Coordinates of C-alpha atoms and ligand atoms in Angstrom, one line a residue:
M185 CA 26.5 34.0 -28.1
T186 CA 27.0 30.5 -27.0
A187 CA 25.5 29.5 -23.5
K188 CA 27.5 28.9 -20.3
I189 CA 27.1 25.0 -19.8
I190 CA 25.8 24.3 -16.3
D191 CA 27.8 21.5 -14.9
G192 CA 25.4 19.3 -13.2
K193 CA 27.9 16.6 -12.5
A194 CA 30.2 18.9 -10.7
I195 CA 27.5 20.6 -8.6
A196 CA 26.0 17.4 -7.7
A197 CA 29.4 16.0 -6.8
E198 CA 30.0 18.9 -4.5
L199 CA 26.5 18.5 -3.0
R200 CA 27.2 14.7 -2.2
A201 CA 30.5 15.7 -0.6
R202 CA 28.7 18.2 1.6
A203 CA 26.1 15.6 2.4
A204 CA 28.9 12.9 3.2
G205 CA 30.6 15.5 5.5
E206 CA 27.3 16.2 7.5
V207 CA 26.6 12.2 7.7
A208 CA 30.0 11.8 9.3
R209 CA 29.4 14.7 11.5
V210 CA 25.8 13.4 12.8
R211 CA 27.3 9.9 13.3
R212 CA 30.3 11.2 15.4
E213 CA 28.1 13.6 17.4
H214 CA 24.9 11.8 17.8
G215 CA 25.5 8.1 16.9
L216 CA 23.2 8.5 14.1
T217 CA 23.6 6.5 10.6
P218 CA 20.9 7.9 8.2
G219 CA 19.5 5.0 6.1
L220 CA 17.6 4.9 3.0
A221 CA 15.3 1.9 1.8
V222 CA 14.5 1.7 -2.1
V223 CA 11.9 -0.5 -3.3
L224 CA 12.2 -1.7 -6.9
V225 CA 9.2 -3.6 -8.3
G226 CA 9.7 -5.6 -11.6
N227 CA 12.7 -5.2 -13.9
D228 CA 12.4 -2.2 -16.0
P229 CA 15.8 -1.7 -17.3
A230 CA 16.0 2.2 -16.7
S231 CA 14.7 1.7 -13.4
E232 CA 17.4 -0.8 -12.2
V233 CA 20.0 1.6 -13.5
Y234 CA 18.7 4.4 -11.4
V235 CA 18.3 2.1 -8.2
R236 CA 22.0 0.8 -8.7
S237 CA 23.1 4.2 -8.8
K238 CA 21.1 5.4 -5.7
H239 CA 22.5 2.2 -3.8
K240 CA 26.3 3.0 -4.7
Q241 CA 25.8 6.9 -4.1
T242 CA 24.1 6.1 -0.5
Q243 CA 26.8 3.9 0.5
D244 CA 29.5 6.2 -0.8
A245 CA 28.1 9.2 1.4
G246 CA 28.3 6.9 4.5
M247 CA 24.6 6.1 4.8
A248 CA 23.1 2.9 5.1
S249 CA 21.3 1.5 2.0
F250 CA 18.6 -1.1 2.1
E251 CA 17.4 -2.4 -1.3
H252 CA 14.3 -4.5 -1.9
K253 CA 13.7 -6.1 -5.2
L254 CA 10.2 -7.3 -5.7
P255 CA 8.9 -9.5 -8.8
A256 CA 6.6 -7.5 -11.2
D257 CA 3.6 -9.6 -10.3
V258 CA 4.2 -9.1 -6.3
P259 CA 0.5 -8.7 -4.7
Q260 CA -0.3 -5.4 -3.6
A261 CA -0.8 -6.6 -0.1
E262 CA 2.6 -7.7 0.1
L263 CA 4.1 -4.4 -1.1
L264 CA 2.1 -2.9 1.4
A265 CA 3.4 -4.9 4.1
L266 CA 6.9 -4.2 3.4
I267 CA 6.2 -0.5 3.4
D268 CA 4.6 -0.9 6.8
R269 CA 7.9 -2.8 8.0
L270 CA 10.0 -0.2 6.8
N271 CA 7.9 2.6 8.2
R272 CA 8.6 0.9 11.7
D273 CA 12.2 -0.1 11.2
R274 CA 14.4 2.5 13.3
N275 CA 17.4 2.2 11.0
V276 CA 15.4 3.2 7.9
H277 CA 14.7 7.1 7.6
G278 CA 14.0 7.5 4.0
I279 CA 11.8 5.3 1.9
L280 CA 11.5 5.5 -1.9
V281 CA 9.5 3.4 -4.1
Q282 CA 10.9 3.5 -7.6
L283 CA 8.4 4.7 -10.0
P284 CA 6.7 3.9 -12.5
L285 CA 5.1 0.7 -10.9
P286 CA 3.6 -2.1 -12.9
K287 CA 0.0 -1.3 -13.9
S288 CA -1.4 -4.1 -11.5
L289 CA -0.5 -1.8 -8.6
H290 CA -2.3 1.4 -7.4
T291 CA 0.6 4.0 -7.2
E292 CA -1.6 6.4 -5.1
T293 CA -2.3 3.8 -2.4
I294 CA 1.3 2.9 -2.3
I295 CA 2.5 6.2 -1.9
N296 CA 0.1 7.0 0.8
A297 CA 1.1 4.1 2.8
I298 CA 4.7 5.7 3.2
D299 CA 5.2 7.4 6.7
P300 CA 5.4 11.0 5.6
A301 CA 8.4 11.6 7.9
K302 CA 10.1 8.9 5.5
D303 CA 8.8 10.2 2.5
V304 CA 12.1 11.4 0.9
D305 CA 10.5 11.6 -2.5
G306 CA 8.2 14.1 -1.4
L307 CA 5.1 12.6 -3.0
H308 CA 3.0 11.8 -0.1
P309 CA -0.1 14.4 -0.1
H310 CA 1.1 15.3 3.6
N311 CA 4.3 16.5 2.1
A312 CA 2.9 17.9 -1.3
G313 CA 0.1 19.8 0.7
R314 CA 2.8 21.3 3.1
L315 CA 4.8 22.3 0.2
A316 CA 1.9 23.9 -1.5
G317 CA 1.0 25.7 1.8
G318 CA 4.4 27.4 2.1
F319 CA 5.5 25.1 5.2
A320 CA 8.5 23.1 5.7
A321 CA 8.3 19.8 3.9
L322 CA 10.3 17.1 2.3
A323 CA 10.1 18.3 -1.5
P324 CA 10.7 16.1 -4.5
C325 CA 14.6 15.6 -5.3
T326 CA 14.3 16.6 -9.2
P327 CA 12.9 20.0 -8.5
L328 CA 15.1 20.6 -5.6
G329 CA 17.9 19.9 -7.9
C330 CA 16.5 22.4 -10.6
I331 CA 16.5 25.0 -8.1
I332 CA 20.0 24.5 -7.0
L333 CA 21.1 24.4 -10.7
S334 CA 19.2 27.8 -11.1
K335 CA 20.8 29.3 -8.1
S336 CA 24.3 28.3 -9.5
V337 CA 23.6 30.9 -12.1
H338 CA 21.6 33.5 -10.2
A339 CA 22.2 34.2 -6.7
S340 CA 18.7 35.1 -6.4
L341 CA 15.4 34.0 -8.4
E342 CA 13.5 36.8 -6.7
G343 CA 11.2 38.6 -9.5
M344 CA 12.6 36.6 -12.2
N345 CA 9.9 35.2 -14.8
A346 CA 9.7 31.2 -14.8
I347 CA 8.2 29.0 -16.9
V348 CA 7.6 25.5 -16.0
I349 CA 6.5 23.1 -18.9
G350 CA 4.9 20.1 -17.5
R351 CA 2.9 19.6 -14.5
S352 CA 3.6 16.2 -13.3
N353 CA 3.4 15.6 -9.3
L354 CA 7.3 14.3 -9.5
V355 CA 8.4 17.5 -11.1
G356 CA 6.4 20.3 -12.5
R357 CA 3.9 20.9 -9.7
P358 CA 6.4 20.9 -6.8
L359 CA 8.8 22.9 -9.0
L360 CA 6.2 25.5 -9.3
Q361 CA 5.8 25.6 -5.4
L362 CA 9.6 25.8 -4.9
L363 CA 10.0 28.5 -7.4
L364 CA 7.2 30.7 -5.6
N365 CA 9.3 30.2 -2.4
E366 CA 12.1 31.8 -4.3
N367 CA 9.7 34.6 -5.0
A368 CA 10.0 34.0 -8.7
T369 CA 6.9 34.7 -10.8
V370 CA 5.8 31.4 -12.1
T371 CA 4.0 30.4 -15.4
I372 CA 3.0 26.5 -15.3
A373 CA 2.5 25.3 -19.0
H374 CA 1.3 21.8 -20.0
S375 CA 0.0 19.9 -23.0
R376 CA -3.2 22.1 -23.3
S377 CA -1.4 25.3 -23.0
R378 CA -2.0 27.7 -26.0
D379 CA 1.1 29.3 -28.0
L380 CA 3.8 27.5 -25.7
P381 CA 6.7 29.7 -27.6
A382 CA 5.2 32.8 -27.0
L383 CA 4.8 31.8 -23.3
T384 CA 8.5 30.7 -23.2
A385 CA 9.8 33.8 -24.9
R386 CA 8.8 35.9 -21.7
A387 CA 10.7 33.5 -19.3
D388 CA 14.1 34.3 -17.8
L389 CA 14.2 30.8 -16.5
V390 CA 12.9 27.9 -18.5
Y391 CA 12.2 24.4 -16.8
A392 CA 11.3 21.8 -19.5
A393 CA 9.8 18.6 -18.1
V394 CA 7.4 17.2 -20.3
G395 CA 9.2 14.1 -21.6
K396 CA 9.0 14.9 -25.3
P397 CA 12.4 14.8 -27.2
E398 CA 13.6 18.2 -28.2
M399 CA 10.3 19.8 -28.1
V400 CA 11.3 23.0 -26.8
R401 CA 13.1 24.9 -29.7
G402 CA 15.9 27.4 -29.8
D403 CA 13.7 30.2 -31.3
W404 CA 11.3 29.9 -28.2
I405 CA 14.1 30.9 -25.8
K406 CA 14.4 34.6 -24.7
P407 CA 18.3 35.6 -25.5
G408 CA 20.2 35.1 -22.2
A409 CA 17.7 33.0 -20.4
T410 CA 18.6 30.1 -18.1
V411 CA 17.4 26.8 -19.5
I412 CA 17.1 23.7 -17.2
D413 CA 16.4 20.5 -19.1
V414 CA 14.6 18.0 -17.0
G415 CA 14.1 15.5 -19.9
I416 CA 15.8 12.1 -20.2
N417 CA 14.8 10.6 -23.6
R418 CA 16.1 7.7 -25.4
I419 CA 15.8 8.1 -29.2
P420 CA 17.2 5.9 -31.9
A421 CA 20.8 6.8 -33.0
A422 CA 22.1 6.5 -36.7
D423 CA 24.2 3.7 -35.7
G424 CA 21.3 1.5 -34.5
K425 CA 21.9 2.3 -30.9
T426 CA 20.0 4.7 -28.7
R427 CA 21.2 8.2 -27.6
L428 CA 19.9 10.4 -24.5
V429 CA 18.4 13.7 -25.6
G430 CA 16.5 16.3 -23.2
D431 CA 13.3 18.1 -23.8
V432 CA 15.2 21.0 -25.3
A433 CA 16.8 21.0 -28.8
F434 CA 20.2 21.6 -27.3
A435 CA 22.2 22.8 -30.3
E436 CA 19.7 25.3 -31.2
A437 CA 18.9 26.6 -27.6
S438 CA 22.7 26.8 -26.5
Q439 CA 23.0 29.5 -29.1
I440 CA 20.5 31.6 -27.6
A441 CA 20.1 30.8 -24.1
G442 CA 22.5 32.5 -21.4
A443 CA 23.3 29.2 -19.4
I444 CA 21.8 25.8 -20.4
T445 CA 22.0 22.2 -18.8
P446 CA 23.3 19.5 -20.8
V447 CA 21.6 16.0 -21.0
P448 CA 23.2 13.8 -19.7
G449 CA 25.4 15.7 -17.1
G450 CA 22.6 18.4 -16.0
V451 CA 19.6 17.6 -14.0
G452 CA 20.0 13.7 -13.8
Q453 CA 23.1 14.0 -11.4
M454 CA 21.3 16.2 -9.1
T455 CA 18.3 14.2 -8.3
V456 CA 20.1 11.4 -6.4
A457 CA 22.4 14.0 -4.6
C458 CA 19.2 15.7 -3.6
L459 CA 17.8 12.4 -2.2
L460 CA 20.8 12.0 0.0
V461 CA 20.3 15.2 1.5
N462 CA 16.5 14.6 1.8
T463 CA 17.4 11.4 3.6
L464 CA 19.9 13.1 5.9
R465 CA 17.5 15.7 6.8
A466 CA 14.6 13.3 7.5
A467 CA 17.1 11.2 9.7
C468 CA 17.9 14.2 11.7
A469 CA 14.1 15.1 12.2
I470 CA 13.2 11.7 13.3
A471 CA 16.0 11.4 15.5
G472 CA 15.6 14.7 17.0
V473 CA 18.9 16.1 16.5
P474 CA 19.5 19.7 14.9
K475 CA 19.0 20.2 11.2
P476 CA 22.2 19.5 9.1
A477 CA 24.1 22.3 7.4
V478 CA 23.3 21.1 4.0
Ligands
GUN864 N1 11.5 7.5 -11.3 C1 12.1 8.5 -11.9 N2 12.4 9.6 -11.4 C2 12.0 9.3 -9.9 C3 12.2 9.6 -8.7 O1 12.6 10.9 -8.3 N3 11.5 9.0 -7.6 C4 10.7 8.0 -7.8 N4 10.4 7.2 -6.8 N5 10.9 7.2 -9.0 C5 11.3 7.9 -10.1

């Protein structure tokens, strides 16, 4: 059997188009232009690529995009002062500080300084706590994308056995909460879990978010399962360049799974699309206009 390839690129394009439609509507009906501020500290090449893509897609959706680039050695007080200005800026509805930050900065202090109403990354403890409590919250974009991709295969995730491999604040933990909200039965596994292949073999839904190239093997997968690969790993290729691979051994797993996301072209595309949706939702909530239909 060969798995259906989940087309993250097409699903993300459709979501961006729906977000753009709603952006146009709130501007027309309420005079509101959602605005996203992205803060990049230092010049990590991968982060620069992400930030450029966020900037372009935000503008393409009809929203305002504000880019702030700071040198790697920026004093923490200066970054906190910028966040304070963005918190008070009425044209900014979403604030994203690109991670990882240089080691000289204390990530937790920086995240905690963001107004929770503008925390479109869903990383502030206010939002993480609300999500864990089952309350309405801004949720992190990558796990939101994972849920949308899963629901492109299964109309409902209710009662399904899911395994989330990885427990990061950005993906694993919030994904656990979103899956619970969908009434899935969730196992969360990590580097200390015993017998990961056996745990994975029970799962109808497999989410790999560990950052280890091709760690999840084909023979771990239950036949017909849906596999969502969050990994983006650059590994050396034969021609001396690098190539992108996920956390799942795609060639093997696609022979066993019922549906699987490719890398690239799977989850990666969804993250920015969900960021646009979060920014639109945050803008409507801050401006006191009805929730958007996306
Ligand atoms: N770095 C990689 N992914 C993300 C993300 O979703 N948000 C932020 N802030 N940084 C990231």
